[in-house]
Amino acid sequence: MEKLIVIVEDTGGDAPFDPAAAVAQLQARIAPQVEALTVHIAGRAVRTDLLDQEGGEASGGSLFDGSLYCGISMWVDSADRAPGIFDQLDFLPGRKTMHSVVEATVRDYDAMDWAPGSASPGATLLALFRRKPGMSRDEFRARWTEHSKLSLRLHPLVRYHRNLIVHRALGEGGDWDGIVEERVGSLEDLAPERFYIGEGAREWASADIATFIDVEKGMRCNLLTEYILKPPRWLRVVAPGHNAVE
């Protein structure tokens, strides 16, 4: 199987966006065609001050990018299905870009005890980034792998998927090197004093990121809500009333 991620951006002047309707359309149109489907989407108010860079003002020192409003992660049995699936996302306003990725599951849920299709507890930090100028792809991958271990120490993460971009499959968006899906289990964990564990954690995390990511020119983040519309087979679902056989 192959993993594809579609990034959807608000380019300004697009049609009004209805998150609930978008999730319903994805469930009806896309879920039957793929092996697994998760969407991270805007629509629920969350605090964004944890994305402020140390010492920066909200107007110029934040990594928060509200135009990055949706990320759709799917597993397909063949990349040949990508064009047909991409064409059926025409109901989503904005610019859409599909990336082929190699996923590393650094941390995942022990089990899913909420109903598929409903909002997952907590919030997703979705980030796109480019490697530092002059850094090779292999160096970037190795440093990111090491940074993932630090992330688990410094943040209360309940799910962490690291996605190395192989190539831009479809669409007209920018070229990136990585996409990360980090999740906390409650909205309270977004408070900086809880998201950064231990004295100096914020500075430590920022300094380490800067060793392999072009933070100033090549990093975009948003805080989104997760909907697991079609759980992967390897994720155990224990929600009341859920029938695991489909």
CSV table of C-alpha atoms in Angstrom, one decimal:
chain,number,residue,atom,x,y,z
A,1,MET,CA,0.0,0.0,0.0
A,2,GLU,CA,1.0,3.6,-0.4
A,3,LYS,CA,0.2,6.7,1.6
A,4,LEU,CA,-0.9,9.9,0.1
A,5,ILE,CA,-1.5,13.3,1.8
A,6,VAL,CA,-3.5,16.1,0.3
A,7,ILE,CA,-2.9,19.6,1.6
A,8,VAL,CA,-5.7,22.1,1.1
A,9,GLU,CA,-4.9,25.8,1.3
A,10,ASP,CA,-7.2,28.9,1.4
A,11,THR,CA,-6.0,31.1,-1.4
A,12,GLY,CA,-8.3,34.0,-0.6
A,13,GLY,CA,-11.7,34.7,-2.1
A,14,ASP,CA,-12.7,31.1,-2.1
A,15,ALA,CA,-16.3,29.9,-1.5
A,16,PRO,CA,-17.4,29.7,2.1
A,17,PHE,CA,-16.1,26.6,3.9
A,18,ASP,CA,-18.3,24.3,6.0
A,19,PRO,CA,-16.1,21.8,7.9
A,20,ALA,CA,-19.0,19.4,8.7
A,21,ALA,CA,-20.1,19.3,5.1
A,22,ALA,CA,-16.6,18.7,4.0
A,23,VAL,CA,-16.1,15.8,6.4
A,24,ALA,CA,-19.4,14.2,5.2
A,25,GLN,CA,-18.4,14.5,1.6
A,26,LEU,CA,-15.0,12.9,2.3
A,27,GLN,CA,-16.8,10.1,4.1
A,28,ALA,CA,-19.2,9.5,1.2
A,29,ARG,CA,-16.9,10.1,-1.8
A,30,ILE,CA,-13.4,9.0,-0.7
A,31,ALA,CA,-13.6,6.6,2.2
A,32,PRO,CA,-15.1,3.7,0.0
A,33,GLN,CA,-12.2,4.0,-2.4
A,34,VAL,CA,-9.3,3.8,0.1
A,35,GLU,CA,-7.9,1.4,2.7
A,36,ALA,CA,-7.8,4.1,5.4
A,37,LEU,CA,-8.8,7.7,5.6
A,38,THR,CA,-8.1,10.5,8.2
A,39,VAL,CA,-8.7,14.2,7.8
A,40,HIS,CA,-7.3,17.0,9.9
A,41,ILE,CA,-9.4,20.1,9.3
A,42,ALA,CA,-10.1,23.6,10.6
A,43,GLY,CA,-13.3,24.6,12.2
A,44,ARG,CA,-12.9,24.3,16.0
A,45,ALA,CA,-11.4,27.2,17.8
A,46,VAL,CA,-8.0,26.3,19.4
A,47,ARG,CA,-5.3,28.4,21.0
A,48,THR,CA,-2.3,29.1,18.8
A,49,ASP,CA,0.2,30.8,21.1
A,50,LEU,CA,2.3,27.6,21.4
A,51,LEU,CA,3.3,28.3,17.8
A,52,ASP,CA,4.7,31.7,18.7
A,53,GLN,CA,8.5,31.7,18.3
A,54,GLU,CA,10.4,32.6,21.5
A,55,GLY,CA,10.5,36.4,21.9
A,56,GLY,CA,8.4,37.0,18.8
A,57,GLU,CA,5.3,39.1,18.4
A,58,ALA,CA,2.1,37.4,17.2
A,59,SER,CA,2.2,39.6,14.0
A,60,GLY,CA,5.7,38.5,13.0
A,61,GLY,CA,7.0,35.7,15.3
A,62,SER,CA,4.3,33.1,14.9
A,63,LEU,CA,4.5,29.9,12.8
A,64,PHE,CA,0.7,29.7,12.7
A,65,ASP,CA,-0.7,29.7,9.2
A,66,GLY,CA,-4.5,29.8,9.1
A,67,SER,CA,-4.5,29.3,5.3
A,68,LEU,CA,-3.3,25.8,5.8
A,69,TYR,CA,-6.8,24.5,6.7
A,70,CYS,CA,-7.0,20.8,5.8
A,71,GLY,CA,-4.8,17.8,5.5
A,72,ILE,CA,-6.2,14.5,4.2
A,73,SER,CA,-4.2,11.3,4.8
A,74,MET,CA,-5.1,8.2,3.0
A,75,TRP,CA,-3.8,4.7,2.3
A,76,VAL,CA,-4.4,3.3,-1.2
A,77,ASP,CA,-3.7,-0.1,-2.7
A,78,SER,CA,-2.1,1.5,-5.7
A,79,ALA,CA,-0.8,5.0,-6.6
A,80,ASP,CA,-2.6,4.6,-9.9
A,81,ARG,CA,-5.8,5.5,-8.0
A,82,ALA,CA,-4.4,8.9,-7.1
A,83,PRO,CA,-5.7,11.0,-10.1
A,84,GLY,CA,-9.2,9.7,-9.8
A,85,ILE,CA,-9.3,10.4,-6.1
A,86,PHE,CA,-7.8,13.8,-6.5
A,87,ASP,CA,-10.4,14.8,-9.1
A,88,GLN,CA,-13.2,14.0,-6.6
A,89,LEU,CA,-11.9,16.6,-4.1
A,90,ASP,CA,-13.3,19.4,-6.3
A,91,PHE,CA,-15.9,20.2,-3.6
A,92,LEU,CA,-13.1,21.6,-1.3
A,93,PRO,CA,-12.4,25.2,-1.9
A,94,GLY,CA,-8.8,26.4,-2.3
A,95,ARG,CA,-5.6,25.0,-3.7
A,96,LYS,CA,-5.1,21.3,-3.4
A,97,THR,CA,-1.8,19.4,-3.6
A,98,MET,CA,-1.3,15.7,-3.3
A,99,HIS,CA,2.0,14.3,-2.0
A,100,SER,CA,3.3,10.7,-2.1
A,101,VAL,CA,4.9,10.0,1.3
A,102,VAL,CA,6.7,7.4,3.3
A,103,GLU,CA,5.3,7.3,6.8
A,104,ALA,CA,7.0,6.5,10.0
A,105,THR,CA,4.6,5.9,12.9
A,106,VAL,CA,6.6,7.2,15.9
A,107,ARG,CA,3.6,6.9,18.3
A,108,ASP,CA,0.0,5.8,17.7
A,109,TYR,CA,-3.1,5.3,19.8
A,110,ASP,CA,-3.3,2.1,21.8
A,111,ALA,CA,-6.9,1.9,20.7
A,112,MET,CA,-9.6,4.1,19.4
A,113,ASP,CA,-12.5,4.4,21.9
A,114,TRP,CA,-14.5,7.0,20.0
A,115,ALA,CA,-16.7,6.4,17.0
A,116,PRO,CA,-15.1,6.5,13.5
A,117,GLY,CA,-16.3,9.6,11.8
A,118,SER,CA,-16.5,11.7,14.9
A,119,ALA,CA,-14.0,14.3,16.1
A,120,SER,CA,-11.0,12.8,17.9
A,121,PRO,CA,-10.3,14.1,21.3
A,122,GLY,CA,-7.6,16.8,21.4
A,123,ALA,CA,-6.0,18.5,18.5
A,124,THR,CA,-3.6,18.0,15.6
A,125,LEU,CA,-0.5,20.1,15.0
A,126,LEU,CA,0.0,19.7,11.2
A,127,ALA,CA,3.2,21.1,9.9
A,128,LEU,CA,4.9,21.3,6.5
A,129,PHE,CA,8.5,22.0,6.2
A,130,ARG,CA,11.6,22.1,4.0
A,131,ARG,CA,15.1,21.0,4.9
A,132,LYS,CA,17.9,23.5,5.6
A,133,PRO,CA,19.7,24.8,2.5
A,134,GLY,CA,22.7,22.6,1.7
A,135,MET,CA,21.4,19.6,3.6
A,136,SER,CA,21.1,16.4,1.7
A,137,ARG,CA,17.8,14.4,1.8
A,138,ASP,CA,19.5,11.5,3.7
A,139,GLU,CA,20.9,14.0,6.3
A,140,PHE,CA,17.5,15.6,6.7
A,141,ARG,CA,15.8,12.2,7.2
A,142,ALA,CA,18.4,11.1,9.8
A,143,ARG,CA,18.2,14.4,11.8
A,144,TRP,CA,14.4,14.3,11.7
A,145,THR,CA,14.4,10.7,13.0
A,146,GLU,CA,16.6,11.9,15.9
A,147,HIS,CA,14.4,14.9,16.6
A,148,SER,CA,11.3,12.6,16.8
A,149,LYS,CA,12.8,11.0,19.9
A,150,LEU,CA,13.2,14.4,21.5
A,151,SER,CA,9.6,15.4,20.6
A,152,LEU,CA,8.3,12.4,22.6
A,153,ARG,CA,10.3,13.6,25.6
A,154,LEU,CA,9.3,17.3,25.4
A,155,HIS,CA,5.6,17.1,24.3
A,156,PRO,CA,2.6,15.2,25.6
A,157,LEU,CA,1.9,13.5,22.3
A,158,VAL,CA,-0.6,10.7,21.9
A,159,ARG,CA,0.0,10.2,18.1
A,160,TYR,CA,2.9,11.2,16.0
A,161,HIS,CA,3.2,10.3,12.3
A,162,ARG,CA,6.3,11.5,10.4
A,163,ASN,CA,5.9,11.7,6.6
A,164,LEU,CA,8.8,12.0,4.3
A,165,ILE,CA,7.7,13.4,1.0
A,166,VAL,CA,8.7,11.3,-2.0
A,167,HIS,CA,7.3,13.6,-4.6
A,168,ARG,CA,4.4,16.0,-5.4
A,169,ALA,CA,2.0,13.7,-7.1
A,170,LEU,CA,-0.7,16.2,-8.2
A,171,GLY,CA,-1.7,19.8,-7.8
A,172,GLU,CA,0.0,23.2,-7.9
A,173,GLY,CA,1.1,23.8,-4.3
A,174,GLY,CA,4.6,24.2,-3.1
A,175,ASP,CA,7.3,21.5,-2.9
A,176,TRP,CA,8.0,20.3,0.6
A,177,ASP,CA,10.3,17.8,2.2
A,178,GLY,CA,8.2,16.7,5.2
A,179,ILE,CA,4.7,16.7,6.7
A,180,VAL,CA,4.2,15.9,10.4
A,181,GLU,CA,1.0,14.9,12.1
A,182,GLU,CA,1.4,15.4,15.9
A,183,ARG,CA,-1.6,15.0,18.3
A,184,VAL,CA,-2.3,15.9,21.9
A,185,GLY,CA,-5.2,14.2,23.7
A,186,SER,CA,-6.9,17.3,25.1
A,187,LEU,CA,-7.2,20.9,24.2
A,188,GLU,CA,-5.7,21.8,27.6
A,189,ASP,CA,-2.5,20.3,26.4
A,190,LEU,CA,-2.1,23.1,23.9
A,191,ALA,CA,-1.3,25.5,26.6
A,192,PRO,CA,2.5,26.2,26.2
A,193,GLU,CA,3.1,25.4,29.9
A,194,ARG,CA,1.7,21.9,29.2
A,195,PHE,CA,2.9,21.4,25.6
A,196,TYR,CA,6.5,22.0,26.6
A,197,ILE,CA,7.5,19.5,29.3
A,198,GLY,CA,10.3,20.7,31.7
A,199,GLU,CA,12.3,23.8,32.1
A,200,GLY,CA,13.9,25.0,28.9
A,201,ALA,CA,11.9,22.6,26.8
A,202,ARG,CA,10.6,25.3,24.4
A,203,GLU,CA,14.1,26.6,23.7
A,204,TRP,CA,15.5,23.1,23.4
A,205,ALA,CA,12.9,22.1,20.9
A,206,SER,CA,13.2,25.3,18.8
A,207,ALA,CA,17.0,25.0,18.7
A,208,ASP,CA,16.9,21.4,17.6
A,209,ILE,CA,14.4,22.1,14.9
A,210,ALA,CA,16.6,24.8,13.5
A,211,THR,CA,19.4,22.3,12.9
A,212,PHE,CA,17.5,20.6,10.0
A,213,ILE,CA,14.5,22.7,9.1
A,214,ASP,CA,14.5,26.0,7.2
A,215,VAL,CA,12.3,27.6,9.9
A,216,GLU,CA,12.2,31.1,8.5
A,217,LYS,CA,11.4,30.3,4.9
A,218,GLY,CA,10.2,26.7,4.9
A,219,MET,CA,7.8,25.9,7.7
A,220,ARG,CA,4.0,26.2,8.0
A,221,CYS,CA,1.8,25.0,10.9
A,222,ASN,CA,-1.8,24.9,11.9
A,223,LEU,CA,-3.8,23.4,14.7
A,224,LEU,CA,-6.7,21.3,13.4
A,225,THR,CA,-9.3,18.7,14.4
A,226,GLU,CA,-8.9,15.1,13.5
A,227,TYR,CA,-11.6,12.8,12.0
A,228,ILE,CA,-10.7,9.2,11.4
A,229,LEU,CA,-13.2,8.4,8.8
A,230,LYS,CA,-11.9,4.9,7.9
A,231,PRO,CA,-9.6,3.5,10.5
A,232,PRO,CA,-6.6,1.5,9.3
A,233,ARG,CA,-6.7,-2.2,9.9
A,234,TRP,CA,-3.9,-2.1,12.4
A,235,LEU,CA,-5.7,0.4,14.7
A,236,ARG,CA,-7.9,-1.4,17.2
A,237,VAL,CA,-11.3,0.2,17.5
A,238,VAL,CA,-13.1,-0.4,20.8
A,239,ALA,CA,-15.8,2.3,20.5
A,240,PRO,CA,-19.2,1.0,21.8
A,241,GLY,CA,-21.4,-0.3,19.0
A,242,HIS,CA,-18.6,-0.4,16.4
A,243,ASN,CA,-18.5,-3.4,14.1
A,244,ALA,CA,-14.9,-4.1,13.2
A,245,VAL,CA,-16.0,-6.3,10.2
A,246,GLU,CA,-16.9,-4.1,7.2
